[in-house]
Amino acid sequence: MFISSAFAQTAPAAAGGDMQSSLMSMLPLVLMFVVLYFVMIRPQMKKQKEHRAMIDALAKGDEVVIAGGVLGKVSNMGDSYVGLEVASGVEIQVQRSTVVQVLPKGTIK
């Protein structure tokens, strides 16, 4: 008996809410997404773009470091694989995406 009268009294008040109060209640959620974009998503996309540009610019003779920490000189290149000479006469095949850094010329002796 008390519950039904309580619902009856609060129903018109909920229906009378204006558009501004509903937009203000969604504002924190929108602000969180904006902050998330600028703090996490945008820097990650920029880093991926730089990595892709570095991989596309690889050339024969470049000295590189791969994800496992192995240093080598690019000896041959394919579409998705790179041949690295890690020692004289020792060549390994790795995926292009595993290249982490291109070293300055003359780093590997």
CSV table of C-alpha atoms in Angstrom, one decimal, residues 2-3 6 10 12 25 32 35 40 42 44 46 64 68 75 78 92 100 104 108:
chain,number,residue,atom,x,y,z
A,2,PHE,CA,2.8,2.5,0.9
A,3,ILE,CA,4.9,1.4,-2.1
A,6,ALA,CA,5.2,6.3,-3.4
A,10,THR,CA,7.4,10.2,-7.9
A,12,PRO,CA,5.2,12.8,-12.5
A,25,SER,CA,24.5,13.8,-16.3
A,32,MET,CA,36.2,10.4,-19.8
A,35,VAL,CA,40.6,12.1,-21.9
A,40,MET,CA,45.9,6.5,-24.5
A,42,ARG,CA,46.1,8.9,-29.9
A,44,GLN,CA,49.4,4.6,-29.5
A,46,LYS,CA,51.1,7.8,-33.5
A,64,VAL,CA,68.7,-3.1,-36.9
A,68,GLY,CA,64.4,-10.4,-29.2
A,75,SER,CA,71.1,-8.7,-46.1
A,78,GLY,CA,61.0,-9.8,-49.0
A,92,ILE,CA,68.4,-15.6,-40.1
A,100,VAL,CA,62.2,-2.5,-33.3
A,104,PRO,CA,73.2,4.3,-37.0
A,108,ILE,CA,77.8,-3.3,-35.5
